[in-house]
Coordinates of C-alpha atoms in Angstrom, one line a residue:
M1028 CA 129.6 120.5 30.1
L1029 CA 129.3 124.2 29.7
H1030 CA 129.9 126.3 26.6
L1031 CA 132.0 129.4 26.1
V1032 CA 131.8 132.3 23.7
T1033 CA 133.9 135.5 23.8
I1034 CA 133.0 138.8 22.3
S1035 CA 135.1 140.9 19.9
L1036 CA 136.0 144.0 21.9
P1037 CA 139.7 144.8 21.6
V1038 CA 139.2 148.1 23.6
G1039 CA 138.2 146.0 26.5
A1040 CA 134.9 145.6 28.4
H1041 CA 136.0 148.1 31.1
I1042 CA 135.3 151.7 30.4
A1043 CA 139.0 152.6 30.9
G1044 CA 140.4 149.3 29.6
W1045 CA 141.9 151.0 26.5
R1046 CA 144.0 153.3 28.6
H1047 CA 146.0 150.6 30.5
P1048 CA 149.6 150.2 29.5
E1049 CA 149.1 146.5 28.8
A1050 CA 146.0 147.1 26.5
F1051 CA 145.8 146.9 22.8
H1052 CA 146.7 150.3 21.5
H1053 CA 145.4 151.9 18.3
T1054 CA 142.5 149.4 18.0
I1055 CA 140.5 151.3 15.3
G1056 CA 141.0 149.5 12.0
N1057 CA 143.4 147.1 13.6
L1058 CA 142.6 143.7 12.0
D1059 CA 145.6 142.1 13.8
A1060 CA 144.0 142.8 17.2
H1061 CA 140.9 141.0 16.2
I1062 CA 142.8 138.1 14.7
R1063 CA 144.9 137.7 17.8
M1064 CA 141.8 137.6 20.0
V1065 CA 140.1 134.9 17.9
E1066 CA 143.3 132.8 17.8
I1067 CA 143.6 133.1 21.6
A1068 CA 139.9 132.0 22.0
E1069 CA 140.5 129.0 19.6
R1070 CA 143.5 128.0 21.7
G1071 CA 141.1 128.0 24.7
K1072 CA 138.6 125.7 22.7
F1073 CA 135.9 128.4 22.9
D1074 CA 132.7 127.5 21.0
A1075 CA 132.6 130.8 19.2
Y1076 CA 133.9 134.4 18.7
F1077 CA 131.1 136.9 18.6
L1078 CA 131.1 140.3 16.9
A1079 CA 128.6 142.8 18.4
D1080 CA 127.7 145.6 16.1
A1081 CA 125.5 148.7 15.6
N1082 CA 124.5 150.6 12.5
G1083 CA 125.8 154.0 13.5
T1084 CA 128.2 155.9 15.8
Q1085 CA 127.0 156.4 19.3
F1086 CA 127.6 159.7 21.3
M1087 CA 127.6 161.9 18.2
D1088 CA 125.2 164.2 20.1
R1089 CA 127.5 164.1 23.2
P1090 CA 131.0 165.3 22.0
E1091 CA 132.6 165.0 25.5
M1092 CA 131.6 161.3 25.7
L1093 CA 132.9 160.7 22.2
R1094 CA 136.1 162.6 23.0
H1095 CA 137.1 160.7 26.2
N1096 CA 135.6 157.3 26.0
P1097 CA 135.2 154.5 23.4
P1098 CA 131.5 153.8 22.9
P1099 CA 130.2 150.3 23.6
F1100 CA 130.2 149.9 19.8
S1101 CA 133.4 151.3 18.4
P1102 CA 133.0 154.5 16.3
A1103 CA 134.8 152.7 13.4
P1104 CA 134.3 148.9 13.6
F1105 CA 134.8 146.4 10.9
E1106 CA 131.6 145.2 9.2
P1107 CA 131.0 141.9 11.0
V1108 CA 130.8 139.4 8.0
S1109 CA 133.8 141.0 6.4
L1110 CA 135.9 140.7 9.6
L1111 CA 134.8 137.2 10.4
S1112 CA 135.5 136.0 6.8
A1113 CA 139.1 137.2 7.4
A1114 CA 139.2 135.4 10.8
A1115 CA 138.0 132.2 9.1
M1116 CA 141.2 132.2 7.1
R1117 CA 143.3 132.1 10.3
T1118 CA 141.3 129.6 12.3
T1119 CA 140.0 126.0 11.8
H1120 CA 137.4 125.2 14.5
I1121 CA 136.0 128.2 16.4
G1122 CA 132.6 129.4 15.5
L1123 CA 132.2 132.9 14.1
V1124 CA 129.1 134.9 15.0
A1125 CA 128.1 138.1 13.2
T1126 CA 125.5 140.6 14.4
V1127 CA 123.2 141.7 11.5
T1128 CA 120.0 143.7 11.8
T1129 CA 116.6 142.7 10.5
T1130 CA 115.3 146.3 10.6
F1131 CA 117.4 148.0 8.0
E1132 CA 118.5 145.0 5.8
E1133 CA 116.7 142.6 3.4
P1134 CA 116.4 138.9 4.0
Y1135 CA 118.0 137.9 0.7
T1136 CA 121.2 139.9 1.1
V1137 CA 121.6 138.8 4.7
A1138 CA 121.0 135.2 3.8
R1139 CA 123.6 135.5 1.1
K1140 CA 126.2 137.2 3.2
L1141 CA 125.9 134.8 6.2
G1142 CA 125.5 131.8 3.9
S1143 CA 128.7 132.7 2.2
L1144 CA 130.5 133.1 5.6
D1145 CA 129.2 129.7 6.6
V1146 CA 130.6 128.0 3.4
I1147 CA 133.9 130.0 3.6
S1148 CA 134.4 128.8 7.2
N1149 CA 133.3 125.2 6.5
G1150 CA 130.2 125.4 8.7
R1151 CA 131.3 127.7 11.5
A1152 CA 129.0 130.8 11.0
G1153 CA 126.4 132.1 13.4
W1154 CA 124.0 135.1 13.2
N1155 CA 123.2 137.3 16.1
I1156 CA 119.7 138.5 15.1
V1157 CA 119.1 142.1 16.2
T1158 CA 116.2 144.5 15.6
S1159 CA 118.1 147.8 16.0
G1160 CA 116.5 150.1 18.5
Y1161 CA 119.1 152.9 18.7
A1162 CA 117.6 156.1 17.4
Q1163 CA 120.9 157.4 16.1
D1164 CA 121.2 154.2 14.0
A1165 CA 117.8 154.8 12.4
M1166 CA 118.8 158.2 11.1
N1167 CA 121.2 156.5 8.7
F1168 CA 118.3 154.7 6.9
S1169 CA 115.5 156.2 4.9
K1170 CA 112.7 154.4 6.8
G1171 CA 113.7 155.9 10.1
Q1172 CA 113.1 154.4 13.5
V1173 CA 110.6 151.5 13.7
E1174 CA 108.3 150.9 16.7
H1175 CA 109.5 148.1 19.0
D1176 CA 106.8 145.5 18.4
T1177 CA 106.9 146.1 14.6
R1178 CA 110.6 145.5 14.7
Y1179 CA 110.0 142.1 16.2
S1180 CA 107.2 141.1 13.9
R1181 CA 109.3 142.1 10.9
G1182 CA 112.3 140.4 12.4
S1183 CA 110.4 137.1 12.9
E1184 CA 109.3 137.0 9.2
F1185 CA 112.8 138.0 8.2
V1186 CA 114.3 135.0 9.9
D1187 CA 111.7 132.7 8.3
V1188 CA 112.6 134.0 4.9
A1189 CA 116.3 133.5 5.5
K1190 CA 115.9 130.0 6.7
G1191 CA 113.8 129.2 3.6
L1192 CA 116.5 130.6 1.4
W1193 CA 119.3 128.6 3.1
D1194 CA 117.3 125.5 2.2
S1195 CA 117.3 126.4 -1.5
W1196 CA 119.8 123.8 -2.5
S1197 CA 120.0 120.1 -1.6
P1198 CA 123.5 119.0 -0.5
D1199 CA 123.9 117.0 -3.7
A1200 CA 122.5 119.6 -6.1
F1201 CA 125.9 120.5 -7.6
V1202 CA 126.7 117.3 -9.4
Q1203 CA 129.8 118.6 -11.3
N1204 CA 130.2 115.3 -13.1
I1205 CA 133.1 115.7 -15.6
E1206 CA 132.3 112.5 -17.5
T1207 CA 128.6 113.1 -18.1
G1208 CA 128.9 116.9 -18.3
Q1209 CA 126.2 117.5 -15.8
F1210 CA 127.0 120.4 -13.5
V1211 CA 123.7 121.0 -11.6
D1212 CA 120.6 118.8 -11.0
P1213 CA 117.8 121.3 -11.5
D1214 CA 115.4 119.0 -9.5
R1215 CA 117.5 119.6 -6.4
V1216 CA 117.0 123.4 -6.2
R1217 CA 113.8 125.2 -5.2
E1218 CA 112.2 128.7 -5.2
I1219 CA 110.6 129.6 -1.9
H1220 CA 107.9 132.1 -3.3
H1221 CA 107.5 133.9 0.0
V1222 CA 104.8 136.5 0.2
G1223 CA 104.3 137.9 3.6
E1224 CA 103.4 141.1 5.5
Y1225 CA 106.8 142.7 5.1
F1226 CA 108.7 140.7 2.3
Q1227 CA 108.2 139.1 -1.1
V1228 CA 111.1 136.9 -2.0
K1229 CA 111.1 134.4 -4.8
G1230 CA 114.5 132.6 -4.4
P1231 CA 116.5 130.5 -4.7
L1232 CA 119.5 131.8 -2.9
N1233 CA 122.6 131.9 -5.0
C1234 CA 124.8 130.3 -2.3
P1235 CA 125.2 126.6 -1.7
R1236 CA 124.3 124.7 1.6
S1237 CA 127.0 124.6 4.2
P1238 CA 128.3 121.6 6.1
Q1239 CA 126.1 122.5 9.1
G1240 CA 122.9 123.1 7.1
R1241 CA 122.6 126.8 7.8
P1242 CA 124.2 129.3 10.2
I1243 CA 123.5 129.0 13.9
L1244 CA 120.8 131.5 15.0
F1245 CA 121.5 133.6 18.1
H1246 CA 119.3 136.3 19.7
A1247 CA 119.9 138.7 22.7
G1248 CA 116.5 140.6 23.1
Q1249 CA 115.0 140.2 26.6
S1250 CA 111.7 142.0 26.1
D1251 CA 108.6 139.7 25.8
P1252 CA 108.6 139.7 22.0
G1253 CA 112.4 139.1 22.1
R1254 CA 112.0 136.1 24.3
E1255 CA 109.2 134.7 22.1
L1256 CA 111.5 135.1 19.0
A1257 CA 114.3 133.3 20.8
A1258 CA 112.0 130.5 21.9
R1259 CA 110.6 130.0 18.4
V1260 CA 113.7 130.2 16.2
A1261 CA 117.0 130.6 18.1
D1262 CA 119.7 128.0 18.6
G1263 CA 121.5 130.2 21.1
V1264 CA 120.6 133.2 23.4
F1265 CA 123.0 135.9 24.7
F1266 CA 121.6 137.5 27.8
G1267 CA 122.6 139.6 30.8
A1268 CA 121.8 139.2 34.5
T1269 CA 123.4 140.7 37.6
D1270 CA 123.2 137.5 39.8
K1271 CA 122.5 133.8 39.3
D1272 CA 118.9 133.9 40.5
I1273 CA 117.9 136.6 38.0
A1274 CA 119.8 134.6 35.3
K1275 CA 117.9 131.4 36.3
S1276 CA 114.5 133.2 36.0
I1277 CA 115.4 134.4 32.5
Y1278 CA 116.7 131.0 31.5
D1279 CA 113.7 129.1 32.8
D1280 CA 111.2 131.6 31.2
I1281 CA 112.7 131.3 27.7
K1282 CA 113.1 127.6 27.9
A1283 CA 109.5 127.1 29.1
R1284 CA 108.2 129.0 26.0
M1285 CA 109.7 126.5 23.6
A1286 CA 107.2 123.7 24.0
K1287 CA 104.4 125.7 22.2
Y1288 CA 106.7 125.8 19.2
G1289 CA 107.3 122.1 19.3
R1290 CA 110.9 122.5 20.5
S1291 CA 112.8 120.8 23.2
P1292 CA 114.8 122.9 25.7
D1293 CA 117.9 121.1 24.6
E1294 CA 117.6 122.7 21.2
L1295 CA 118.6 126.1 22.7
K1296 CA 121.8 127.0 24.4
M1297 CA 121.8 130.1 26.7
F1298 CA 124.9 132.2 27.4
C1299 CA 125.1 134.7 30.2
G1300 CA 127.5 137.6 29.8
I1301 CA 130.3 138.0 32.4
I1302 CA 133.4 140.2 32.8
A1303 CA 136.3 137.9 33.9
Y1304 CA 139.3 139.2 35.8
A1305 CA 141.4 136.1 36.2
A1306 CA 145.0 135.8 37.2
G1307 CA 147.5 133.6 38.9
S1308 CA 146.2 134.7 42.3
A1309 CA 143.2 136.6 43.7
D1310 CA 145.5 139.5 44.7
A1311 CA 146.7 139.9 41.1
A1312 CA 143.1 139.9 39.8
D1313 CA 142.2 142.5 42.4
A1314 CA 145.1 144.7 41.4
M1315 CA 144.1 144.5 37.8
L1316 CA 140.6 145.7 38.4
D1317 CA 141.7 148.4 40.9
E1318 CA 144.2 149.8 38.4
L1319 CA 141.4 150.1 35.8
N1320 CA 138.9 151.6 38.2
Q1321 CA 141.3 154.4 39.1
L1322 CA 141.2 155.5 35.5
I1323 CA 137.4 156.2 35.6
P1324 CA 136.4 159.8 36.5
E1325 CA 133.1 159.5 38.4
D1326 CA 131.3 162.1 36.2
L1327 CA 132.2 160.0 33.1
G1328 CA 130.7 156.9 34.8
V1329 CA 127.4 158.8 35.3
K1330 CA 127.5 160.0 31.7
M1331 CA 128.2 156.5 30.3
L1332 CA 125.4 154.9 32.3
S1333 CA 123.0 157.7 31.2
E1334 CA 123.9 157.0 27.6
E1335 CA 123.3 153.3 28.0
L1336 CA 119.9 153.8 29.6
E1337 CA 118.9 156.8 27.4
Y1338 CA 118.1 158.7 30.6
D1339 CA 120.0 161.6 32.0
L1340 CA 121.0 160.7 35.6
S1341 CA 122.8 164.0 36.1
Q1342 CA 119.4 165.6 36.8
H1343 CA 119.6 163.9 40.1
D1344 CA 122.0 164.2 43.0
I1345 CA 124.6 161.4 42.7
D1346 CA 123.6 160.2 46.2
D1347 CA 119.9 160.1 45.4
P1348 CA 118.3 156.6 45.0
M1349 CA 118.9 155.1 41.6
P1350 CA 115.5 155.3 39.8
I1351 CA 113.7 152.3 38.3
L1352 CA 113.0 153.3 34.7
P1353 CA 110.1 152.4 32.4
E1354 CA 110.5 149.3 30.3
D1355 CA 107.7 149.9 27.9
S1356 CA 109.3 152.6 25.7
N1357 CA 110.6 152.2 22.1
L1358 CA 114.2 152.2 23.5
I1359 CA 116.5 149.3 24.2
R1360 CA 114.4 147.5 26.8
S1361 CA 116.7 144.6 27.8
L1362 CA 119.3 146.7 29.7
R1363 CA 116.7 148.6 31.6
K1364 CA 115.1 145.3 32.7
I1365 CA 118.4 143.9 33.8
F1366 CA 119.1 146.9 35.9
N1367 CA 115.6 147.2 37.3
D1368 CA 115.6 143.6 38.4
R1369 CA 118.8 144.3 40.4
L1370 CA 117.4 147.4 41.9
R1371 CA 114.2 145.8 43.0
K1372 CA 116.3 143.2 44.8
T1373 CA 118.8 145.7 46.2
P1374 CA 118.0 149.4 46.1
M1375 CA 121.1 151.7 46.0
S1376 CA 122.1 155.2 45.2
I1377 CA 123.2 156.4 41.8
R1378 CA 126.8 156.6 43.1
E1379 CA 126.7 153.0 44.3
F1380 CA 125.1 151.8 41.1
V1381 CA 127.6 153.6 38.9
R1382 CA 130.5 151.9 40.9
L1383 CA 128.8 148.6 40.6
I1384 CA 127.7 148.7 37.0
V1385 CA 130.1 150.8 35.0
P1386 CA 133.2 148.6 35.4
G1387 CA 131.3 145.6 34.1
L1388 CA 128.9 147.3 31.6
G1389 CA 126.1 145.8 33.6
H1390 CA 127.5 142.3 33.6
P1391 CA 128.5 140.4 36.8
I1392 CA 132.2 140.5 37.5
F1393 CA 133.9 137.1 38.1
K1394 CA 137.2 137.9 39.7
G1395 CA 140.0 135.9 41.3
S1396 CA 142.4 133.1 40.6
G1397 CA 141.6 130.5 37.9
V1398 CA 140.2 128.2 40.6
E1399 CA 138.0 130.9 42.1
V1400 CA 136.6 132.1 38.7
A1401 CA 136.0 128.4 37.7
D1402 CA 134.2 127.8 41.0
R1403 CA 131.8 130.7 40.4
M1404 CA 131.1 129.6 36.8
I1405 CA 130.3 126.1 37.8
E1406 CA 128.1 127.4 40.6
W1407 CA 126.0 129.3 38.2
Y1408 CA 125.9 126.4 35.7
E1409 CA 124.8 123.9 38.4
H1410 CA 122.3 126.4 39.7
G1411 CA 120.6 126.2 36.3
S1412 CA 121.3 129.8 35.4
C1413 CA 122.8 129.2 32.0
D1414 CA 124.3 126.6 29.6
G1415 CA 127.5 128.7 29.3
F1416 CA 129.0 132.1 29.3
V1417 CA 129.9 135.0 27.0
V1418 CA 133.3 135.9 28.5
L1419 CA 134.4 139.5 28.3
G1420 CA 137.8 140.8 29.5
G1421 CA 138.0 144.2 31.0
L1422 CA 141.6 144.6 29.6
Q1423 CA 142.5 143.0 26.2
P1424 CA 144.3 140.9 25.2
V1425 CA 145.4 140.3 28.8
G1426 CA 141.9 139.4 30.0
L1427 CA 141.3 136.7 27.4
E1428 CA 144.8 135.3 27.7
N1429 CA 144.5 135.1 31.5
F1430 CA 141.2 133.4 31.2
V1431 CA 142.5 130.8 28.7
D1432 CA 145.7 130.2 30.7
H1433 CA 144.1 130.1 34.2
V1434 CA 140.4 129.3 34.1
V1435 CA 140.0 127.0 31.1
P1436 CA 142.6 124.4 32.5
E1437 CA 140.7 124.4 35.8
L1438 CA 137.3 123.8 34.0
Q1439 CA 138.9 121.1 32.0
R1440 CA 140.4 119.4 35.1
R1441 CA 137.0 119.2 36.6
G1442 CA 135.4 117.8 33.4
A1443 CA 133.3 120.9 33.0
F1444 CA 134.7 122.0 29.6
R1445 CA 136.0 120.3 26.5
T1446 CA 139.7 119.4 26.0
E1447 CA 139.3 119.1 22.3
Y1448 CA 136.6 120.2 19.8
E1449 CA 133.8 117.7 19.2
G1450 CA 133.9 118.3 15.4
T1451 CA 134.6 121.1 12.9
T1452 CA 131.3 123.0 12.8
L1453 CA 129.7 125.3 15.3
R1454 CA 126.6 123.1 15.3
E1455 CA 128.8 120.2 16.5
H1456 CA 130.5 122.3 19.2
L1457 CA 127.0 123.2 20.6
G1458 CA 125.7 119.7 20.4
L1459 CA 122.8 120.8 18.2
P1460 CA 121.0 118.5 15.6
M1461 CA 121.1 119.3 11.9
P1462 CA 118.1 121.5 11.0
K1463 CA 115.1 119.9 9.3
S1464 CA 115.3 120.3 5.5
H1465 CA 113.0 120.3 2.6
W1466 CA 115.3 117.7 1.0
D1467 CA 115.3 115.2 3.9

């Protein structure tokens, strides 16, 4: 049975999604838009609602991009844990996954924030672990930009500290016995006394244990250090691939790395990102995407792809071959690798690549009737390309509503997706065991 996550992107995953008459309008600072999306996803029995995030505003050095196009990360998003705490009050089952950086934060404060979200939501919190490679983000912090491999070694230690802190209290530590007057059992709390290369943390965490033990750990990095971190600590991986064979190679590689850390492949769920255009018929789905594509000026598509790759494509003629870019820089490596893998398979011009990539932000587009989209999802799943999908809609909230109304019932009819939640925690939805604890 496959798993489904959706991403919080009220502006839509299509570059022009926000301009469509049926789109959410005035999304900036609009809590109601996010709440509506998470409620739609819970109606569709999604495993989780995922909030992507960055630590700065993109395109500040490119005013025309900022003027005409919402950046991949909104210029004024809600802080993830704050937003998801609000969403927890309006939902009962769906998981709530926040992106938080290990590069510019401290383990204790992150463990406390996410531990609090986990308790507030009764065991539905997840953490998307990122190491923050955007140069513009680094300028907002005194330490500045950190070299790629250092980001990952720091991030690895960061996660170990957070996991130790979440294990500070035993489930029965807070006795709260009115008759005896005992509130806490001091023998059921511990200090971690962590001393490492990057952090010194005494503990304990001032947050109790959640019903699922600790937040579920996700990761999205696809560089070699990123894959190693995922294989060692992650419960879930978000990844991108432009076709099912590339997805399978990523899936197999990360799962194969787990054995050296004493982990079974079943302890990790991998979600491939897709853009879904589903409707009552294939013609209606085609019409939706065509309407959106007509709203993209070609020069804006080139600028957007240049921004994502941190490489100026306008220095080439638009009909020149799309270049394969280096993957060993201090930039965001994952996206370059995804695109390079596609180009090695199928070389194309910059114009062709922009038309292929920009409407889907680099993700494959699954388009058609509910039956056709379900067919393709099951095909990828049975091919061994993923354990599930991160479903994005080009136009919101229509895209997510159509997916829930047309695709989910078809997946359920075929026995490929749940009809009811398995439990109340994100860990139960994903079929993951409780984490090992100092108190077991």
